[in-house]
CSV table of C-alpha atoms and ligand atoms in Angstrom, one decimal:
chain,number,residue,atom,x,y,z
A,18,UNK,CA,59.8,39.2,-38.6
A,19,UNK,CA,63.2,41.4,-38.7
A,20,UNK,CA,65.4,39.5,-36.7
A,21,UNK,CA,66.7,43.0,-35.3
A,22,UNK,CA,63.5,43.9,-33.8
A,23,UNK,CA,63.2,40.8,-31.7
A,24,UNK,CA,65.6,42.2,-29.1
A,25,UNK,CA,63.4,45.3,-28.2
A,26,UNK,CA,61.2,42.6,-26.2
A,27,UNK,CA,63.2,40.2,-24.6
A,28,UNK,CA,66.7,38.5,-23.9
A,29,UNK,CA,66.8,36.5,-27.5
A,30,UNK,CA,67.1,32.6,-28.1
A,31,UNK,CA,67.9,31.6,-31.0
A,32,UNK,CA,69.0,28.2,-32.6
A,33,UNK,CA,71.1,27.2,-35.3
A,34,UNK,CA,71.2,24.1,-37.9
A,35,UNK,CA,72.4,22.9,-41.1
A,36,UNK,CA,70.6,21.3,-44.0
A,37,UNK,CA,71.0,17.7,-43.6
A,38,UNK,CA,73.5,15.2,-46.2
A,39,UNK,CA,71.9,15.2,-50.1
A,40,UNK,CA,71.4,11.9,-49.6
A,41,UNK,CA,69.4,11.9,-46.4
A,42,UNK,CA,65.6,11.5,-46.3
A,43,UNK,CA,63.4,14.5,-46.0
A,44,UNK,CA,62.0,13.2,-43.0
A,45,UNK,CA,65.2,13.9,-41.1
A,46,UNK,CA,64.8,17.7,-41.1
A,47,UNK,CA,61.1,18.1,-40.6
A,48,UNK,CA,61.8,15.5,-37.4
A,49,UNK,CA,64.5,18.3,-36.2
A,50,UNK,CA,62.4,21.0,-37.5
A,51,UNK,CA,59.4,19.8,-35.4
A,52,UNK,CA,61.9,19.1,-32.0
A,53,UNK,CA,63.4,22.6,-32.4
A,54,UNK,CA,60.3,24.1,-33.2
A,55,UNK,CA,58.6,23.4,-30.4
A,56,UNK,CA,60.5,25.2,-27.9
A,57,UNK,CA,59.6,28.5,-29.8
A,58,UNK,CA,62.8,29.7,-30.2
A,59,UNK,CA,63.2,33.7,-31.6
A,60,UNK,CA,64.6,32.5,-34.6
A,61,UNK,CA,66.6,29.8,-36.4
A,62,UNK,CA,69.2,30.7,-38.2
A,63,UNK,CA,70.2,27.7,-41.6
A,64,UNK,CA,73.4,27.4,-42.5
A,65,UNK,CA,75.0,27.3,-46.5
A,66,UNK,CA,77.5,25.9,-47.1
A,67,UNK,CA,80.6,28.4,-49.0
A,68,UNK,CA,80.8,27.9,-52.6
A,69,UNK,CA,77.0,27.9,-53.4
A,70,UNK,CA,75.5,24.7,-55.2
A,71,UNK,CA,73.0,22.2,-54.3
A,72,UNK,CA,73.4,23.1,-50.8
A,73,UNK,CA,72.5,27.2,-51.0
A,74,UNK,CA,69.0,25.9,-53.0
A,75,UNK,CA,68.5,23.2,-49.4
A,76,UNK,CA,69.3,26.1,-47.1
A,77,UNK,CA,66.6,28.3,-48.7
A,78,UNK,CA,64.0,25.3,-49.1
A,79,UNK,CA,64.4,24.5,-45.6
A,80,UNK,CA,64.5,28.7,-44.2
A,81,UNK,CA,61.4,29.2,-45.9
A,82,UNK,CA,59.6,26.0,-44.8
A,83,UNK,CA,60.9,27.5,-40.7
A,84,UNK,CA,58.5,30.7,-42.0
A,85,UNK,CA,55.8,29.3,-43.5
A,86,UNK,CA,54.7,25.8,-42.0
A,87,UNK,CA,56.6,26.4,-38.3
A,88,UNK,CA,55.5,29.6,-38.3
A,89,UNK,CA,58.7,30.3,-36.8
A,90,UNK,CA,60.9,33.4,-37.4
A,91,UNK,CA,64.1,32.5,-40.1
A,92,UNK,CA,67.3,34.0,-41.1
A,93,UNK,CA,68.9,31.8,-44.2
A,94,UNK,CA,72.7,32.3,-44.3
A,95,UNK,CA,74.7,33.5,-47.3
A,96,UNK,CA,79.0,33.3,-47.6
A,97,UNK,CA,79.9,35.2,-50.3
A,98,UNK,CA,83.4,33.3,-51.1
A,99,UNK,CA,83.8,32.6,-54.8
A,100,UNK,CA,80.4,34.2,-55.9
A,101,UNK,CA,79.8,37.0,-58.7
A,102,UNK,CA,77.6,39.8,-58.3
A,103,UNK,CA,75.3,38.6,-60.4
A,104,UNK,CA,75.5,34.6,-58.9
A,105,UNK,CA,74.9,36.6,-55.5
A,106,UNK,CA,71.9,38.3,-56.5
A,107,UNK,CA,70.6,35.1,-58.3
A,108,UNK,CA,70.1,33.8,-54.7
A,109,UNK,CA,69.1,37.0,-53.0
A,110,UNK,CA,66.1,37.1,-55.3
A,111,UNK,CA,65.6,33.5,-54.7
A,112,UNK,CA,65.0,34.3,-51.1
A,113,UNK,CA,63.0,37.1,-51.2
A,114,UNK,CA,61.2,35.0,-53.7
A,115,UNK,CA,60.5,32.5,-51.1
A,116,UNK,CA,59.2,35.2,-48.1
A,117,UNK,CA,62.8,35.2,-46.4
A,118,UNK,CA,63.2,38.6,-44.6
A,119,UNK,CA,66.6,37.6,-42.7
A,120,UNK,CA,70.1,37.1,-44.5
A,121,UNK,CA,73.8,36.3,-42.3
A,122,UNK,CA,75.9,37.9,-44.5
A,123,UNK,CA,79.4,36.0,-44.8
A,124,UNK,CA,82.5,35.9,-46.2
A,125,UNK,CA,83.0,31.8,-45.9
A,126,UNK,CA,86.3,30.2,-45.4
A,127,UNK,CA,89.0,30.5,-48.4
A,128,UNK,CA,90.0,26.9,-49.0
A,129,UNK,CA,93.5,26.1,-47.8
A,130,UNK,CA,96.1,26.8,-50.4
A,131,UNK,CA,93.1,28.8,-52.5
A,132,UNK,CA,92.5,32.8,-53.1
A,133,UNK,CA,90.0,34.5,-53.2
A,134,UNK,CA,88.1,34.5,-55.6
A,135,UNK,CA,84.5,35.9,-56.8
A,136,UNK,CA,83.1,39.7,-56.7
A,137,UNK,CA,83.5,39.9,-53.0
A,138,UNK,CA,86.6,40.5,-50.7
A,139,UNK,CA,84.7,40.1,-47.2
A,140,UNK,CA,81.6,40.0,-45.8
A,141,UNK,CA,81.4,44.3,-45.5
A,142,UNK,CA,81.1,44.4,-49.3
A,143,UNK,CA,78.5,41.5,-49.9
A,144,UNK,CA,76.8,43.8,-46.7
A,145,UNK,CA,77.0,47.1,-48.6
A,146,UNK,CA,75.3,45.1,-52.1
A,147,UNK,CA,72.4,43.5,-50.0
A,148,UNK,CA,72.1,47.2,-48.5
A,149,UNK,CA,72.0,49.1,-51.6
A,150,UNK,CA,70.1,46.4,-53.9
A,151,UNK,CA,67.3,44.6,-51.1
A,152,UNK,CA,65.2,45.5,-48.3
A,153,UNK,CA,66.3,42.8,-45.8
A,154,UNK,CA,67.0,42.7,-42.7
A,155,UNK,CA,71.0,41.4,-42.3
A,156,UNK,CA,73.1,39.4,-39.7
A,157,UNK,CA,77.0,39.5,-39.8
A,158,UNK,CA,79.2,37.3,-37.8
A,159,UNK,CA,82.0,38.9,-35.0
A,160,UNK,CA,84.3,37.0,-32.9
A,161,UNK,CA,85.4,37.8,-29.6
A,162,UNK,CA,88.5,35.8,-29.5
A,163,UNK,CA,89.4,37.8,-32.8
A,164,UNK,CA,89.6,36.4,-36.7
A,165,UNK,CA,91.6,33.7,-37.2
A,166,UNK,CA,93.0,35.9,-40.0
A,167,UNK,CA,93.0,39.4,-38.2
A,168,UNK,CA,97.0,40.3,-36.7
A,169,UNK,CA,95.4,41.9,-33.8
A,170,UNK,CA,92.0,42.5,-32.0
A,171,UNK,CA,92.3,46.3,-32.6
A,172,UNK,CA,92.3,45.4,-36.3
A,173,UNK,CA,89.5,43.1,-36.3
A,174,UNK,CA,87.7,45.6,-34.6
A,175,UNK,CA,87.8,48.1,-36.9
A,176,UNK,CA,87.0,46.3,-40.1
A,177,UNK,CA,83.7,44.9,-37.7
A,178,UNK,CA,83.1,48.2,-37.3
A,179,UNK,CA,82.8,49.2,-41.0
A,180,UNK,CA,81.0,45.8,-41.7
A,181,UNK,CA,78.3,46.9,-39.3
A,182,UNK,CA,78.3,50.4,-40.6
A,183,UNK,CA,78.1,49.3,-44.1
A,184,UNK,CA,74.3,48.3,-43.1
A,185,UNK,CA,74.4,45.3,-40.8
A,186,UNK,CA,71.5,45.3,-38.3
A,187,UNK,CA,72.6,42.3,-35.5
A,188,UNK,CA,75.1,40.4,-35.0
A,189,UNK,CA,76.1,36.8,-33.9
A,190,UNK,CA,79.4,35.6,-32.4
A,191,UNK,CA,81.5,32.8,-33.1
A,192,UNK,CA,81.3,29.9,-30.4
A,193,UNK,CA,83.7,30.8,-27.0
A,194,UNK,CA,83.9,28.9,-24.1
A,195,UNK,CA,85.6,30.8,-21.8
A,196,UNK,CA,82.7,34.5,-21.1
A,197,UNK,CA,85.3,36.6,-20.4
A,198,UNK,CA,86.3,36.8,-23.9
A,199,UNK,CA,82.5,38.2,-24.8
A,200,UNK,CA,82.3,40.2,-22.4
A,201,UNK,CA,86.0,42.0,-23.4
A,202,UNK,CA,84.8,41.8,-26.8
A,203,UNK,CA,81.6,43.2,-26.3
A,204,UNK,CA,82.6,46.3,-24.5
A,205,UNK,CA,85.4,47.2,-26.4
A,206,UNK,CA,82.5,47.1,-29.7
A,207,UNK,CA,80.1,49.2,-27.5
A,208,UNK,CA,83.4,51.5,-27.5
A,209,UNK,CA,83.9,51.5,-30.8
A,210,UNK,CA,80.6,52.7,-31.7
A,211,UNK,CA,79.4,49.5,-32.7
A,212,UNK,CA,75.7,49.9,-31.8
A,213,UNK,CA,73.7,46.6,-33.0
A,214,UNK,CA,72.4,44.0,-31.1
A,215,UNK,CA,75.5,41.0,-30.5
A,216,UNK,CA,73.9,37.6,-29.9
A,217,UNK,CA,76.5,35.3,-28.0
A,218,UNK,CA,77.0,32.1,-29.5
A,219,UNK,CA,76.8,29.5,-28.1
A,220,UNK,CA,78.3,25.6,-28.8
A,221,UNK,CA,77.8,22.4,-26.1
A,222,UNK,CA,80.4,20.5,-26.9
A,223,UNK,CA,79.9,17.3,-26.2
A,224,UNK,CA,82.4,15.0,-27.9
A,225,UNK,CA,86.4,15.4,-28.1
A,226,UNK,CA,86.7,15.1,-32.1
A,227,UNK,CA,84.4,18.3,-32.5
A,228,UNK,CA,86.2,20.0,-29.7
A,229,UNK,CA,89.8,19.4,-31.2
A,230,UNK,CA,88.1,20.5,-34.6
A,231,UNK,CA,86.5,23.7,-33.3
A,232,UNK,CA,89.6,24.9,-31.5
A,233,UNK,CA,92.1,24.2,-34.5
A,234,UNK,CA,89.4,25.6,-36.9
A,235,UNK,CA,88.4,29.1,-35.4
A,236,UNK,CA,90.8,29.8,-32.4
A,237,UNK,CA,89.3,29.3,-29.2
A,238,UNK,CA,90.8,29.0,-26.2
A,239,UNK,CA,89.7,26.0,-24.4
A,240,UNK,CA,89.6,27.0,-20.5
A,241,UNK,CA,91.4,24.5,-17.8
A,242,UNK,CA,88.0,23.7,-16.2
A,243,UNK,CA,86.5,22.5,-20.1
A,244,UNK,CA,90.1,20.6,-20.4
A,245,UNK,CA,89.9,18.6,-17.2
A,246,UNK,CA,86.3,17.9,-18.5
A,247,UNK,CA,86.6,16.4,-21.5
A,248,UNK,CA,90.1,14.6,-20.2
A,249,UNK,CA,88.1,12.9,-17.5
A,250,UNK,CA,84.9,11.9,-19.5
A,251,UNK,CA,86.2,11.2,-22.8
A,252,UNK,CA,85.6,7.6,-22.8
A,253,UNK,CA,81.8,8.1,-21.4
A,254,UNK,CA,80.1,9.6,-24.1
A,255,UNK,CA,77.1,10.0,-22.0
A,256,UNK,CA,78.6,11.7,-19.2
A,257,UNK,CA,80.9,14.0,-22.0
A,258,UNK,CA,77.3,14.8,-23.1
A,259,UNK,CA,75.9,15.4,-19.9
A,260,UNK,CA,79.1,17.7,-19.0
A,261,UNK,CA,78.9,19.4,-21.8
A,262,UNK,CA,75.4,20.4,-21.5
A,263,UNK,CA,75.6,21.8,-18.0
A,264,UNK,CA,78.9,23.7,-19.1
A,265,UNK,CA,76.8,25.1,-21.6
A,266,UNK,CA,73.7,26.4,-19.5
A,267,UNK,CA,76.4,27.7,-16.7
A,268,UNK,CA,78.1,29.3,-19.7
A,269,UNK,CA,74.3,30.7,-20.3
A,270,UNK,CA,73.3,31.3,-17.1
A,271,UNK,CA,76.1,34.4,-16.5
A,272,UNK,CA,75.6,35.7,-19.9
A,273,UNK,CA,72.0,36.5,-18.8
A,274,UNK,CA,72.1,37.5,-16.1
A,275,UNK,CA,74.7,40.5,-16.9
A,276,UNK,CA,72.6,41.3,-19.7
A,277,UNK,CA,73.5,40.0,-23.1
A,278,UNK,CA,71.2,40.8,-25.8
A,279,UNK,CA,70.8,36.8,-26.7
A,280,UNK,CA,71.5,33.6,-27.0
A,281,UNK,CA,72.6,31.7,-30.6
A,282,UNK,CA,72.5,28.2,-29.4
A,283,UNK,CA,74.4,26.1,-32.3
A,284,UNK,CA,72.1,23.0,-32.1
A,285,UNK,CA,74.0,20.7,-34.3
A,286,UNK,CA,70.4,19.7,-35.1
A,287,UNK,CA,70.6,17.6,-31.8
A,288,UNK,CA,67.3,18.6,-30.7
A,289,UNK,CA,67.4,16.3,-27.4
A,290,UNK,CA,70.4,18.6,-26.6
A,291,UNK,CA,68.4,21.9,-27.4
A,292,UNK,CA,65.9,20.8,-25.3
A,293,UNK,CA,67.8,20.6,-22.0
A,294,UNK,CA,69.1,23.6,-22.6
A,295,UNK,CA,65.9,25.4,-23.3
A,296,UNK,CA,64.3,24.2,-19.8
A,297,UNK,CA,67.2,25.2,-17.8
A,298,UNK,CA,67.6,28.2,-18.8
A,299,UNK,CA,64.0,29.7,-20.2
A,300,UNK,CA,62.9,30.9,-17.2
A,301,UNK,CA,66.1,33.1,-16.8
A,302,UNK,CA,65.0,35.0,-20.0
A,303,UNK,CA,64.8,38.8,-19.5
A,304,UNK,CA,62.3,41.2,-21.2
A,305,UNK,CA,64.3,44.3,-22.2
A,306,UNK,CA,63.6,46.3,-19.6
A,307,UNK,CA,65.2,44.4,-17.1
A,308,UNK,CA,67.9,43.1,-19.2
A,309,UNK,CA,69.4,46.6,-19.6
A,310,UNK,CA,68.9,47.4,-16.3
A,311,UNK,CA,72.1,47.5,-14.3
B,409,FAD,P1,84.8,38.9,-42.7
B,409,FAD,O1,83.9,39.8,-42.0
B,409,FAD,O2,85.1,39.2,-44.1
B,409,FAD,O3,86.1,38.8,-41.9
B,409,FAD,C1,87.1,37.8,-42.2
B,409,FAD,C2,88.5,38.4,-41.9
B,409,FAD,O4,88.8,39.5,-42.8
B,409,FAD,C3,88.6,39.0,-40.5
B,409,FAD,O5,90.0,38.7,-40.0
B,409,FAD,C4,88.4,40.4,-40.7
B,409,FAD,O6,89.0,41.2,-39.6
B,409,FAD,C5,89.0,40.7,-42.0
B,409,FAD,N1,88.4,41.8,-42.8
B,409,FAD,C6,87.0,42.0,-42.8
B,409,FAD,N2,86.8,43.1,-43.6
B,409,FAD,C7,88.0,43.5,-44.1
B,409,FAD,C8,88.4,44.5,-45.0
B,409,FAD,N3,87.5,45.3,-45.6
B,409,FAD,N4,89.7,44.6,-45.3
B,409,FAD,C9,90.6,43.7,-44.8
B,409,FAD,N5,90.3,42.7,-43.9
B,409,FAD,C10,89.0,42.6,-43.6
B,409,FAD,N6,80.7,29.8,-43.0
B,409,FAD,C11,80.0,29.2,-44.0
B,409,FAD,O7,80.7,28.8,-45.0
B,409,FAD,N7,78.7,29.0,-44.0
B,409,FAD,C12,77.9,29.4,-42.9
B,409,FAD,O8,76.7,29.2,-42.9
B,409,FAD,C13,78.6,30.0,-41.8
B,409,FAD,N8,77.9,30.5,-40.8
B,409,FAD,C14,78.5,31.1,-39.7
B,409,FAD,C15,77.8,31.7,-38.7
B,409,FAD,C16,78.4,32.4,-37.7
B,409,FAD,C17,77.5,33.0,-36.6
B,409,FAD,C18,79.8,32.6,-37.7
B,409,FAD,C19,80.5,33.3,-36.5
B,409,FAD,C20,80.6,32.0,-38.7
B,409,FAD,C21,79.9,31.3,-39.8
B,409,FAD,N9,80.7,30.8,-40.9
B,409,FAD,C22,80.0,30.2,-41.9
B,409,FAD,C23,82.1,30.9,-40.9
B,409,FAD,C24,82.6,32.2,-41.6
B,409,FAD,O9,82.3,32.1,-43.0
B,409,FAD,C25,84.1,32.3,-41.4
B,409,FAD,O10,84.4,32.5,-40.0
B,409,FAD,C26,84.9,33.2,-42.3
B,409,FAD,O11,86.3,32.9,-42.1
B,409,FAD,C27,84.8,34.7,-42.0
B,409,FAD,O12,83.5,35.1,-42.3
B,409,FAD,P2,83.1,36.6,-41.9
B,409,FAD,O13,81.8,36.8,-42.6
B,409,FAD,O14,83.2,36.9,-40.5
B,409,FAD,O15,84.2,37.4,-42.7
């Protein structure tokens, strides 16, 4: 299924993982594939990681077993960083090739110190070749505390803008803790004319290493009320965990109920986490009717 058309039903939920180390048994991701699975999310997205490889063939294997033995709708990732036209369409055939319908078009992080290099600037132009070459269906990413990269919002903005209008069909944010930043963010696309479905995603953080890492890494603000969190429980990991879980389905729990189009939830392929999240927060789940009411 076209990940796109999901959101003409129902408020989405979708999940996120990453193929698992080289060296670790093939056991590990059928176990998480089986614990996520079961929850019946929408879809689940598989990440690759930026400079293509082993990993870009493990992201494919493991997208097309979600489709075919989970029966589970799949969207495999793709950062474009450092690959030719020809290496790109290598692994775009390789997916269709293997029944995948859904592709997150990305750019990938330039390595510090590095260029660019490859056939592709950002993720608009690897958007604009999937487009014009393949029938899929594509994701892009968007971030509502603006690009790392980007000197302003505005500017950001605009080059989401012609990413989405170079053929992008839905999109997913970067992880924010603090909801007013989507819901800025998400008028001000609606403004712009950007007119595809925006997933909000979402991270529960529950340890301070990944925290520090995420906030020096992609920009986000952490909010006082996260701070005193993690200052208070950071030597209890199991009350971090449990803090971090409920800041996630309060985070989820607004974001509902004024209408977002869905939910991204970036597992870490922790299923016991995904699984508290799921039952608090599944029965709040809107069909579209109601979800664009009001
Ligand atoms: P772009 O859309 O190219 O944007 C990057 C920057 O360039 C922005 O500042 C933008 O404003 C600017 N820009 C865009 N177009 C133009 C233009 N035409 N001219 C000038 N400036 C422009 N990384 C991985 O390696 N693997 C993954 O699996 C992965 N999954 C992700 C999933 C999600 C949901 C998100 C939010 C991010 C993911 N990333 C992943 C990280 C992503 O690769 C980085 O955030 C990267 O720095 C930007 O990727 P992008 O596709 O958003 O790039």
């Amino acid at each position: 299924m076209r990940t796109a058309d999901l959101f003409k039903h129902k408020t989405v939920f979708s999940l996120e993982i990453f193929p698992p180390k080289p060296d670790a048994p093939q056991r590990v991701i059928y176990d998480t594939l089986e614990g996520l699975t079961d929850i019946h999310p929408d879809f689940i997205s598989v990440t690759y990681g930026a400079g293509g490889g082993q990993n870009g063939c493990r992201t494919i294997s493991i997208t097309s077993s979600i489709i075919s033995r989970y029966h589970t709708t799949a969207a495999a990732h793709l950062p474009c960083i450092g690959l030719s036209k020809e290496q790109a369409a290598q692994i775009l055939d390789q997916m269709q090739e293997n029944g995948i319908e859904n592709v997150l078009a990305l750019r990938g992080d330039i390595p510090e110190g590095k260029q660019y290099s490859g056939d592709f600037r950002h993720a608009d132009e690897l958007v604009s070749f999937i487009r014009e070459n393949y029938n899929f269906n594509i994701l892009a990413a968007c971030y509502p505390e603006t690009h790392p990269e980007s000197s302003s919002a505005a500017e950001d903005l605009k080059h989401l803008k012609h990413k989405v209008d170079c053929g992008v069909d839905h999109l997913i944010t970067q992880l924010f803790l603090d909801n007013r930043y989507f819901f800025d963010f998400h008028e001000n696309a609606l403004l712009a004319g950007v007119d595809v479905p925006i997933e909000a995603g979402i991270m529960p953080v529950t340890n301070k290493r990944q925290i520090e890492r995420m906030v020096k890494l992609c920009g986000v603000e952490l909010p006082k009320k996260f701070r005193r969190i993690i200052d208070k429980y950071e030597h209890n990991k199991a009350a971090l965990r449990d803090a971090g879980i409920a800041y996630a389905i309060d985070q989820i729990t607004e974001l509902i109920a004024e209408g977002v189009n869905g939910i991204h939830l970036y597992t870490m392929n922790d299923t016991g986490i995904a699984h508290r999240i799921y039952d608090a927060v599944h029965s709040l789940i809107l069909p579209a009717m109601q979800r664009n009411a009001g």
